[in-house]
CSV table of C-alpha atoms and ligand atoms in Angstrom, one decimal:
chain,number,residue,atom,x,y,z
V,204,MET,CA,42.8,43.8,5.3
V,205,ALA,CA,46.5,44.3,5.6
V,206,GLN,CA,46.8,44.2,9.3
V,207,LEU,CA,48.5,40.9,9.7
V,208,SER,CA,51.2,41.4,7.1
V,209,ASP,CA,52.8,44.6,8.5
V,210,ASP,CA,52.4,43.5,12.1
V,211,CYS,CA,55.4,44.6,14.1
V,212,PHE,CA,54.2,42.8,17.2
V,213,ALA,CA,54.3,39.4,15.7
V,214,PHE,CA,56.6,37.4,18.0
V,215,GLY,CA,56.0,34.7,20.6
V,216,GLY,CA,56.2,34.8,24.4
V,217,GLU,CA,53.6,34.9,27.2
V,218,LEU,CA,51.7,38.2,27.2
V,219,LEU,CA,49.4,39.2,30.0
V,220,GLY,CA,45.8,39.7,29.0
V,221,VAL,CA,44.1,43.0,29.6
V,222,ASP,CA,41.6,41.5,32.0
V,223,ALA,CA,44.3,39.8,34.0
V,224,ALA,CA,46.2,43.1,34.1
V,225,LEU,CA,43.1,44.9,35.4
V,226,ALA,CA,42.5,42.2,38.0
V,227,LEU,CA,46.1,42.6,39.1
V,228,ILE,CA,45.6,46.3,39.5
V,229,ASP,CA,42.4,45.7,41.5
V,230,ALA,CA,44.3,43.2,43.7
V,231,ARG,CA,47.5,45.2,44.3
V,232,ILE,CA,46.5,48.9,44.2
V,233,VAL,CA,44.8,50.4,47.2
V,234,PRO,CA,43.8,54.0,47.8
V,235,VAL,CA,46.8,55.9,49.1
V,236,VAL,CA,45.5,59.4,49.9
V,237,GLY,CA,44.0,60.8,53.0
V,238,ASP,CA,40.8,63.0,53.0
V,239,GLU,CA,40.0,66.6,53.6
V,240,ALA,CA,36.9,68.9,53.7
V,241,VAL,CA,36.4,71.2,50.7
V,242,LYS,CA,33.7,73.7,50.0
V,243,LEU,CA,31.0,72.4,47.6
V,244,SER,CA,31.9,75.3,45.2
V,245,ALA,CA,35.4,73.8,44.9
V,246,ALA,CA,34.4,70.1,44.9
V,247,ALA,CA,33.7,69.4,41.2
V,248,GLY,CA,35.7,66.4,40.0
V,249,ARG,CA,36.9,65.6,43.5
V,250,ILE,CA,36.3,62.1,44.9
V,251,LEU,CA,33.9,61.7,47.8
V,252,ALA,CA,35.6,60.1,50.7
V,253,ARG,CA,32.5,59.3,52.8
V,254,GLU,CA,29.0,58.4,51.7
V,255,LEU,CA,26.5,61.3,52.0
V,256,VAL,CA,23.4,60.2,53.9
V,257,ALA,CA,20.3,62.4,53.7
V,258,ARG,CA,19.4,63.8,57.1
V,259,PHE,CA,15.9,64.8,55.8
V,260,ASP,CA,13.6,64.4,52.8
V,261,VAL,CA,14.2,66.3,49.6
V,262,PRO,CA,12.0,68.0,48.8
V,263,PRO,CA,11.3,68.6,52.5
V,264,HIS,CA,7.6,69.2,52.0
V,265,ALA,CA,5.0,68.2,49.5
V,266,ASN,CA,4.7,71.1,47.0
V,267,SER,CA,3.0,72.2,43.8
V,268,ALA,CA,4.6,71.4,40.4
V,269,VAL,CA,2.7,74.2,38.6
V,270,ASP,CA,0.9,77.5,39.0
V,271,GLY,CA,-2.8,76.9,39.7
V,272,PHE,CA,-5.2,76.0,42.4
V,273,ALA,CA,-4.8,73.5,45.2
V,274,LEU,CA,-7.9,71.7,46.3
V,275,ALA,CA,-9.2,68.4,47.8
V,276,HIS,CA,-9.9,66.0,45.0
V,277,ALA,CA,-12.9,64.8,46.9
V,278,ASP,CA,-14.6,68.2,46.4
V,279,LEU,CA,-14.7,67.8,42.6
V,280,ALA,CA,-17.8,66.5,40.8
V,281,PRO,CA,-16.6,63.6,38.7
V,282,ASP,CA,-18.8,64.4,35.6
V,283,ARG,CA,-19.3,68.1,35.5
V,284,GLU,CA,-17.7,71.4,36.2
V,285,THR,CA,-17.1,72.4,39.9
V,286,ILE,CA,-17.0,76.0,41.1
V,287,LEU,CA,-14.9,76.7,44.3
V,288,PRO,CA,-14.2,79.9,46.2
V,289,VAL,CA,-10.6,81.0,46.1
V,290,ALA,CA,-10.0,81.2,49.8
V,291,GLY,CA,-6.2,81.7,50.3
V,292,ARG,CA,-2.8,82.0,48.6
V,293,ALA,CA,0.4,79.9,48.8
V,294,ALA,CA,3.5,81.0,47.0
V,295,ALA,CA,7.1,79.5,47.0
V,296,GLY,CA,8.6,80.5,50.4
V,297,HIS,CA,5.2,81.7,51.6
V,298,PRO,CA,3.1,78.7,52.8
V,299,LEU,CA,-0.6,79.1,53.6
V,300,ASP,CA,-0.7,79.9,57.3
V,301,ARG,CA,-3.6,77.5,58.1
V,302,PRO,CA,-5.0,74.2,56.8
V,303,ALA,CA,-7.3,74.5,53.9
V,304,ALA,CA,-11.0,73.8,54.7
V,305,ARG,CA,-13.1,71.4,52.6
V,306,GLY,CA,-14.7,73.1,49.6
V,307,GLU,CA,-11.9,75.7,49.3
V,308,ALA,CA,-9.5,76.3,46.4
V,309,ILE,CA,-6.2,77.9,47.3
V,310,ARG,CA,-4.3,80.0,44.7
V,311,ILE,CA,-0.9,78.2,44.6
V,312,PHE,CA,2.4,78.8,42.7
V,313,THR,CA,5.2,76.3,41.7
V,314,GLY,CA,7.2,75.2,44.7
V,315,ALA,CA,4.7,76.4,47.3
V,316,PRO,CA,4.1,73.8,50.0
V,317,MET,CA,0.7,72.0,49.5
V,318,PRO,CA,-1.7,73.4,52.2
V,319,ASP,CA,-2.8,70.7,54.6
V,320,GLY,CA,-6.2,69.5,53.4
V,321,THR,CA,-5.3,69.7,49.7
V,322,ASP,CA,-4.0,66.9,47.6
V,323,THR,CA,-4.4,68.0,43.9
V,324,VAL,CA,-3.4,71.1,41.9
V,325,MET,CA,-5.4,72.2,38.9
V,326,MET,CA,-3.2,74.1,36.4
V,327,GLN,CA,-4.3,77.7,36.0
V,328,GLU,CA,-4.4,77.2,32.2
V,329,ASP,CA,-7.1,74.6,32.7
V,330,CYS,CA,-9.3,76.7,34.9
V,331,VAL,CA,-11.7,79.7,34.3
V,332,ILE,CA,-10.9,82.3,36.9
V,333,GLU,CA,-13.8,84.5,38.0
V,334,ALA,CA,-14.1,87.2,40.7
V,335,GLY,CA,-13.2,85.2,43.9
V,336,ARG,CA,-14.0,81.8,42.3
V,337,VAL,CA,-12.5,79.3,40.0
V,338,ARG,CA,-14.4,76.9,37.6
V,339,ILE,CA,-12.8,73.5,37.3
V,340,LYS,CA,-13.3,71.0,34.5
V,341,PRO,CA,-14.0,67.4,35.5
V,342,GLY,CA,-11.5,64.6,34.9
V,343,ILE,CA,-8.3,65.6,36.8
V,344,LYS,CA,-6.7,62.7,38.7
V,345,LYS,CA,-6.2,62.8,42.4
V,346,GLY,CA,-2.7,63.9,43.3
V,347,ALA,CA,-2.1,65.6,39.9
V,348,ASN,CA,0.6,68.3,39.9
V,349,ARG,CA,1.6,67.5,43.4
V,350,ARG,CA,5.2,66.7,44.3
V,351,HIS,CA,5.7,64.4,47.3
V,352,ALA,CA,8.0,65.1,50.2
V,353,GLY,CA,11.1,62.9,49.8
V,354,GLU,CA,10.3,62.0,46.2
V,355,ASP,CA,13.9,63.0,45.2
V,356,VAL,CA,15.8,61.7,48.3
V,357,THR,CA,14.3,60.0,51.3
V,358,ALA,CA,15.6,60.8,54.8
V,359,GLY,CA,18.2,58.2,55.9
V,360,SER,CA,19.0,57.0,52.4
V,361,VAL,CA,22.5,57.2,50.8
V,362,ALA,CA,22.3,60.2,48.4
V,363,LEU,CA,25.9,59.9,47.1
V,364,SER,CA,28.2,56.9,47.7
V,365,ALA,CA,31.8,57.1,48.8
V,366,GLY,CA,34.3,56.9,45.9
V,367,ARG,CA,32.1,58.9,43.6
V,368,ARG,CA,33.7,61.6,41.4
V,369,LEU,CA,31.6,64.6,42.0
V,370,LYS,CA,29.8,65.9,39.0
V,371,PRO,CA,27.8,69.1,38.8
V,372,ALA,CA,24.5,67.4,39.6
V,373,ASP,CA,26.1,65.6,42.6
V,374,LEU,CA,27.1,69.0,44.0
V,375,GLY,CA,23.5,70.2,43.5
V,376,LEU,CA,22.2,67.2,45.4
V,377,ALA,CA,24.7,67.7,48.2
V,378,ALA,CA,23.6,71.3,48.4
V,379,ALA,CA,19.9,70.3,48.4
V,380,LEU,CA,20.7,68.2,51.4
V,381,GLY,CA,22.1,71.3,53.2
V,382,ASN,CA,25.8,70.6,52.9
V,383,ASP,CA,28.1,73.5,52.2
V,384,SER,CA,31.2,71.2,52.2
V,385,VAL,CA,32.1,67.6,51.6
V,386,ARG,CA,34.9,65.3,52.6
V,387,VAL,CA,36.9,64.3,49.6
V,388,PHE,CA,40.2,62.4,49.0
V,389,ARG,CA,43.3,64.5,48.7
V,390,PRO,CA,44.5,64.7,45.1
V,391,LEU,CA,47.1,62.2,43.9
V,392,ARG,CA,50.6,63.6,43.4
V,393,ALA,CA,51.8,62.2,40.1
V,394,ALA,CA,55.2,62.6,38.6
V,395,MET,CA,55.3,62.6,34.8
V,396,LEU,CA,58.4,62.2,32.5
V,397,SER,CA,59.2,61.3,29.0
V,398,THR,CA,62.2,59.2,28.0
V,399,GLY,CA,64.2,59.2,24.8
V,400,ASP,CA,67.4,60.8,23.4
V,401,GLU,CA,65.5,61.8,20.3
V,402,VAL,CA,62.7,63.5,22.3
V,403,CYS,CA,62.8,67.3,22.4
V,404,GLU,CA,61.0,70.0,24.2
V,405,PRO,CA,58.5,71.8,22.0
V,406,GLY,CA,59.5,75.5,21.5
V,407,THR,CA,63.2,74.6,21.1
V,408,THR,CA,65.1,74.1,17.8
V,409,LEU,CA,64.8,70.5,16.6
V,410,PRO,CA,68.2,68.8,16.1
V,411,PRO,CA,68.6,66.4,13.2
V,412,GLY,CA,66.9,63.1,13.8
V,413,ALA,CA,64.9,64.4,16.8
V,414,ILE,CA,61.2,64.7,17.4
V,415,TYR,CA,59.1,66.9,19.7
V,416,ASP,CA,57.7,65.4,22.9
V,417,ALA,CA,54.0,64.8,22.1
V,418,ASN,CA,53.4,62.5,25.0
V,419,ARG,CA,54.2,64.5,28.1
V,420,VAL,CA,51.7,67.3,27.6
V,421,MET,CA,49.0,64.9,26.5
V,422,LEU,CA,49.6,62.5,29.4
V,423,ALA,CA,49.9,65.4,31.9
V,424,ALA,CA,46.5,66.7,30.7
V,425,LEU,CA,45.0,63.3,31.1
V,426,LEU,CA,46.4,63.0,34.6
V,427,ARG,CA,45.0,66.5,35.5
V,428,GLY,CA,41.7,65.5,34.1
V,429,LEU,CA,41.6,62.7,36.6
V,430,GLY,CA,42.3,65.1,39.4
V,431,CYS,CA,46.1,64.5,39.8
V,432,LEU,CA,48.5,67.2,40.8
V,433,VAL,CA,51.2,66.7,38.2
V,434,SER,CA,54.9,67.3,38.7
V,435,ASP,CA,56.5,67.7,35.2
V,436,LEU,CA,59.9,66.0,35.4
V,437,GLY,CA,60.7,66.7,31.8
V,438,ILE,CA,62.6,64.5,29.4
V,439,CYS,CA,65.0,61.9,30.6
V,440,PRO,CA,67.8,60.7,28.3
V,441,ASP,CA,68.2,57.1,27.4
V,442,ARG,CA,70.8,56.5,30.1
V,443,ALA,CA,70.2,53.8,32.8
V,444,GLY,CA,71.9,55.8,35.5
V,445,ALA,CA,70.1,59.1,34.8
V,446,LEU,CA,66.8,57.3,34.6
V,447,ALA,CA,67.3,55.4,37.9
V,448,ASP,CA,68.3,58.7,39.7
V,449,THR,CA,65.2,60.5,38.3
V,450,LEU,CA,62.8,57.7,39.2
V,451,SER,CA,64.1,57.2,42.7
V,452,THR,CA,63.9,60.9,43.4
V,453,ALA,CA,60.4,61.0,42.0
V,454,ALA,CA,59.3,58.1,44.2
V,455,ALA,CA,60.2,60.1,47.3
V,456,GLY,CA,57.6,62.9,46.8
V,457,HIS,CA,54.8,61.3,44.8
V,458,ASP,CA,52.0,58.8,45.0
V,459,LEU,CA,52.4,57.7,41.4
V,460,ILE,CA,55.0,57.8,38.6
V,461,VAL,CA,54.1,57.8,35.0
V,462,THR,CA,56.7,57.5,32.2
V,463,SER,CA,56.5,57.3,28.5
V,464,GLY,CA,58.9,55.4,26.2
V,465,GLY,CA,61.8,53.0,26.9
V,466,VAL,CA,59.8,50.0,28.1
V,467,SER,CA,60.5,47.7,25.2
V,468,THR,CA,63.4,45.3,24.8
V,469,GLY,CA,65.8,47.5,22.8
V,470,GLU,CA,69.2,48.5,24.1
V,471,GLU,CA,68.0,52.0,24.6
V,472,ASP,CA,65.0,50.9,26.7
V,473,HIS,CA,65.9,51.4,30.4
V,474,VAL,CA,62.6,51.9,32.2
V,475,ARG,CA,61.9,48.2,32.8
V,476,ALA,CA,65.5,47.6,34.0
V,477,ALA,CA,65.2,50.6,36.3
V,478,ILE,CA,62.0,49.2,37.9
V,479,GLU,CA,63.6,45.8,38.3
V,480,LYS,CA,66.7,47.3,39.9
V,481,LEU,CA,65.0,49.7,42.2
V,482,GLY,CA,61.7,48.1,43.0
V,483,ARG,CA,59.3,45.4,41.8
V,484,LEU,CA,58.0,44.7,38.3
V,485,ASP,CA,54.4,43.4,38.1
V,486,PHE,CA,54.3,43.0,34.3
V,487,TRP,CA,55.7,44.7,31.3
V,488,ARG,CA,54.1,43.0,28.3
V,489,LEU,CA,50.4,43.1,27.6
V,490,ALA,CA,48.3,41.3,25.0
V,491,ILE,CA,47.1,44.5,23.6
V,492,LYS,CA,47.5,46.4,20.3
V,493,PRO,CA,48.6,49.0,20.0
V,494,GLY,CA,50.8,49.3,23.1
V,495,ARG,CA,52.2,45.8,23.9
V,496,PRO,CA,55.1,47.1,26.0
V,497,VAL,CA,53.7,48.7,29.1
V,498,ALA,CA,55.2,48.2,32.5
V,499,LEU,CA,53.5,48.2,35.9
V,500,GLY,CA,55.6,48.1,39.0
V,501,GLN,CA,56.4,49.8,42.3
V,502,LEU,CA,59.4,51.9,43.4
V,503,GLN,CA,59.8,52.2,47.1
V,504,GLY,CA,56.1,51.3,47.4
V,505,VAL,CA,55.0,54.0,44.8
V,506,PRO,CA,53.3,52.6,41.8
V,507,LEU,CA,55.0,53.2,38.5
V,508,ILE,CA,53.3,52.8,35.1
V,509,GLY,CA,55.7,52.8,32.1
V,510,LEU,CA,53.7,53.6,29.0
V,511,PRO,CA,55.0,53.0,25.5
V,512,GLY,CA,56.6,55.8,23.6
V,513,ASN,CA,54.4,55.6,20.5
V,514,PRO,CA,51.8,58.3,21.2
V,515,VAL,CA,48.7,56.3,20.2
V,516,ALA,CA,50.0,53.4,22.2
V,517,ALA,CA,50.7,55.8,25.1
V,518,ALA,CA,47.2,57.3,24.9
V,519,LEU,CA,45.5,53.9,24.6
V,520,THR,CA,47.3,52.2,27.5
V,521,PHE,CA,46.7,55.3,29.6
V,522,ALA,CA,43.0,54.9,28.9
V,523,ILE,CA,42.9,51.1,29.4
V,524,LEU,CA,45.4,50.6,32.3
V,525,ALA,CA,46.7,53.8,33.8
V,526,ARG,CA,43.2,55.4,34.1
V,527,PRO,CA,41.7,52.6,36.3
V,528,LEU,CA,44.9,52.4,38.3
V,529,ILE,CA,44.8,56.1,39.0
V,530,LEU,CA,41.1,56.1,39.9
V,531,ARG,CA,41.7,53.2,42.3
V,532,LEU,CA,44.7,54.9,43.8
V,533,SER,CA,42.8,58.1,44.2
V,534,GLY,CA,40.0,56.4,46.1
V,535,ALA,CA,37.5,56.4,43.3
V,536,ASN,CA,35.0,53.6,43.0
V,537,GLU,CA,33.4,53.5,39.7
V,538,PRO,CA,32.5,50.8,37.1
V,539,PRO,CA,34.6,50.5,34.0
V,540,PRO,CA,33.7,52.9,31.2
V,541,PRO,CA,30.6,51.8,29.2
V,542,THR,CA,31.0,50.5,25.7
V,543,TYR,CA,28.2,50.6,23.1
V,544,PRO,CA,27.3,48.0,20.4
V,545,VAL,CA,27.6,49.4,16.9
V,546,ARG,CA,28.0,47.9,13.4
V,547,ALA,CA,31.5,47.7,11.9
V,548,GLY,CA,31.8,49.6,8.6
V,549,PHE,CA,35.1,47.7,7.9
V,550,GLY,CA,36.4,44.2,7.7
V,551,TYR,CA,39.5,43.3,9.8
V,552,ARG,CA,41.8,40.4,10.4
V,553,LYS,CA,43.7,40.0,13.6
V,554,ARG,CA,45.9,37.7,15.6
V,555,THR,CA,43.9,35.8,18.3
V,556,GLY,CA,45.1,36.0,21.9
V,557,ARG,CA,45.3,39.8,22.2
V,558,ARG,CA,42.8,42.6,22.3
V,559,GLU,CA,43.0,45.2,19.6
V,560,TYR,CA,41.7,48.8,19.7
V,561,VAL,CA,40.9,50.3,16.3
V,562,ARG,CA,40.4,54.0,16.0
V,563,ALA,CA,37.1,54.7,14.3
V,564,THR,CA,34.6,57.4,13.6
V,565,LEU,CA,30.9,56.9,14.1
V,566,ALA,CA,28.3,57.6,11.3
V,567,ARG,CA,24.5,57.3,11.4
V,568,GLU,CA,23.5,55.0,8.6
V,569,ASN,CA,20.1,53.5,8.0
V,570,GLY,CA,19.0,54.6,11.5
V,571,GLY,CA,21.9,52.8,13.2
V,572,LEU,CA,25.5,53.7,14.2
V,573,VAL,CA,28.3,52.4,12.0
V,574,ALA,CA,32.0,52.6,13.0
V,575,HIS,CA,34.4,53.5,10.2
V,576,LYS,CA,38.1,52.6,10.8
V,577,TYR,CA,40.6,55.4,10.5
V,578,PRO,CA,42.6,54.6,7.4
V,579,LYS,CA,46.0,54.7,9.0
V,580,ASP,CA,46.5,52.5,12.0
V,581,GLY,CA,50.2,52.9,13.0
V,582,ALA,CA,50.9,53.4,16.8
V,583,GLY,CA,52.6,56.7,16.0
V,584,ILE,CA,49.7,58.2,14.1
V,585,LEU,CA,48.4,60.6,16.7
V,586,SER,CA,46.1,62.3,14.2
V,587,SER,CA,44.1,59.1,14.1
V,588,ILE,CA,42.9,59.9,17.7
V,589,VAL,CA,42.5,63.6,16.9
V,590,ARG,CA,40.2,62.7,13.9
V,591,SER,CA,38.3,59.7,15.4
V,592,ASP,CA,35.5,59.3,17.9
V,593,GLY,CA,36.6,56.2,19.8
V,594,PHE,CA,38.0,52.7,19.8
V,595,VAL,CA,36.4,49.7,18.3
V,596,ILE,CA,37.4,46.9,20.7
V,597,LEU,CA,38.2,43.5,19.1
V,598,GLY,CA,38.4,40.8,21.7
V,599,GLU,CA,41.1,38.2,22.2
V,600,SER,CA,39.3,35.3,20.5
V,601,LEU,CA,38.3,37.2,17.4
V,602,SER,CA,40.4,36.5,14.3
V,603,GLU,CA,38.2,38.0,11.5
V,604,LEU,CA,35.7,40.7,11.6
V,605,ALA,CA,33.2,40.9,8.6
V,606,VAL,CA,31.8,44.2,7.4
V,607,GLY,CA,28.5,44.8,9.1
V,608,GLY,CA,29.4,42.7,12.2
V,609,MET,CA,28.5,44.0,15.7
V,610,VAL,CA,31.4,45.4,17.7
V,611,GLU,CA,31.8,47.2,21.0
V,612,PHE,CA,32.7,50.9,20.7
V,613,LEU,CA,34.4,52.8,23.5
V,614,PRO,CA,33.9,56.6,22.9
V,615,PHE,CA,37.0,58.7,23.6
V,616,SER,CA,34.8,60.9,25.7
V,617,GLU,CA,34.5,58.1,28.2
V,618,VAL,CA,38.3,57.7,28.8
V,619,PHE,CA,39.9,60.9,27.5
V,620,GLY,CA,37.4,63.4,28.8
V,621,SER,CA,38.1,63.0,32.5
M,971,AMP,P1,60.0,53.7,22.7
M,971,AMP,O1,58.8,53.2,23.4
M,971,AMP,O2,60.9,54.6,23.5
M,971,AMP,O3,60.8,52.6,22.0
M,971,AMP,O4,59.5,54.7,21.5
M,971,AMP,C1,58.7,54.2,20.5
M,971,AMP,C2,58.4,55.3,19.5
M,971,AMP,O5,57.7,56.3,20.0
M,971,AMP,C3,59.7,55.8,18.9
M,971,AMP,O6,59.5,56.1,17.5
M,971,AMP,C4,59.9,57.1,19.6
M,971,AMP,O7,60.6,58.1,18.9
M,971,AMP,C5,58.5,57.6,19.8
M,971,AMP,N1,58.4,58.4,21.0
M,971,AMP,C6,58.9,58.1,22.2
M,971,AMP,N2,58.6,59.0,23.1
M,971,AMP,C7,57.9,59.9,22.5
M,971,AMP,C8,57.3,61.2,22.9
M,971,AMP,N3,57.4,61.6,24.1
M,971,AMP,N4,56.6,61.9,22.0
M,971,AMP,C9,56.5,61.4,20.7
M,971,AMP,N5,57.0,60.3,20.3
M,971,AMP,C10,57.7,59.5,21.1
M,972,MG,MG1,62.7,55.4,23.4
């Protein structure tokens, strides 16, 4: 339990809580993009701009769930075998061309419309088939193996709500409702840049004291995963003038600007100053660890989110703040990512008043899930994310977590997948 002693965020001053920051995003950020029609085949991951109302029932007709024999339940003897003549055939796409008469069994296959006059399907495996007749055991329930019209979607109901990010099953449902295209929001145009005189382009020779840019490619992939069209503005040096120029140019052609690094209080941190000079700063210090310096503001009306330079802090603040901001800006309307209660396989002490996110792996132990903390917790240890499964969230009021205590777990797949 060494977290308190090597704590580099231990200084005073009012920090904005995570929930307050999210509420601010909710209040200040509105969708900025128009909408367009796209073919269903190209709509995966896009955000539905208008709710999709079912114009008819799905399935459109009552149909058989199995291969067998359709019949009227009232024709069956309750306590002994019934023998019925097989008087017709209904296959998928080939309905019986007449109503079934009382006392008839109709040979039927999965997906075939239920002939009028029948209400129950006997599975072929449960029948004895003889020449022109079928012997049926007693005991089947009325309505067995029959699918009702509209049991999936009822005509007039909302099949998919506006603001939904379309998943493969959503596309299937839209297609089942006869749509070959949908109206979706235009993708957000996001500008992405790194800052730092020490930050270098991978693939080039590293000068003394420099490091390769880990953030830009990671954050650009996260942005694309949320459907953004990303302009890569490269690496900006730690010079106030250069940064201000790059940012104001970016504001002209984009719906969002994302930066990494340079948001702290150091002499070489120019992002916050640039936002203050060129636009409006909403906040720049959050009660969160890792990632305390993170700036949200607007430049010429374009939201700018300044993520911290430390790669773990950049990834975390992207997940917790940038992601909901981007979703809202893009017109998406979805609940926060779910978290799951698990047992802590570690003890931990923390400062109250801020929310901490601890990288952890999950193991199944004694029938339950236990979260084990990644051994190194520095904000620059990107391999801690590579080798973990998610974040254990330790709330603002918590000061000490005992081994075995219940904690909330946020899987990376919920926030880093898309
Ligand atoms: P900063 O937020 O600019 O003060 O940077 C904090 C730490 O993150 C420093 O150790 C930086 O060298 C490091 N850092 C900043 N930007 C990047 C980047 N793009 N990739 C990897 N590390 C970075
Ligand atoms: Mg820097």
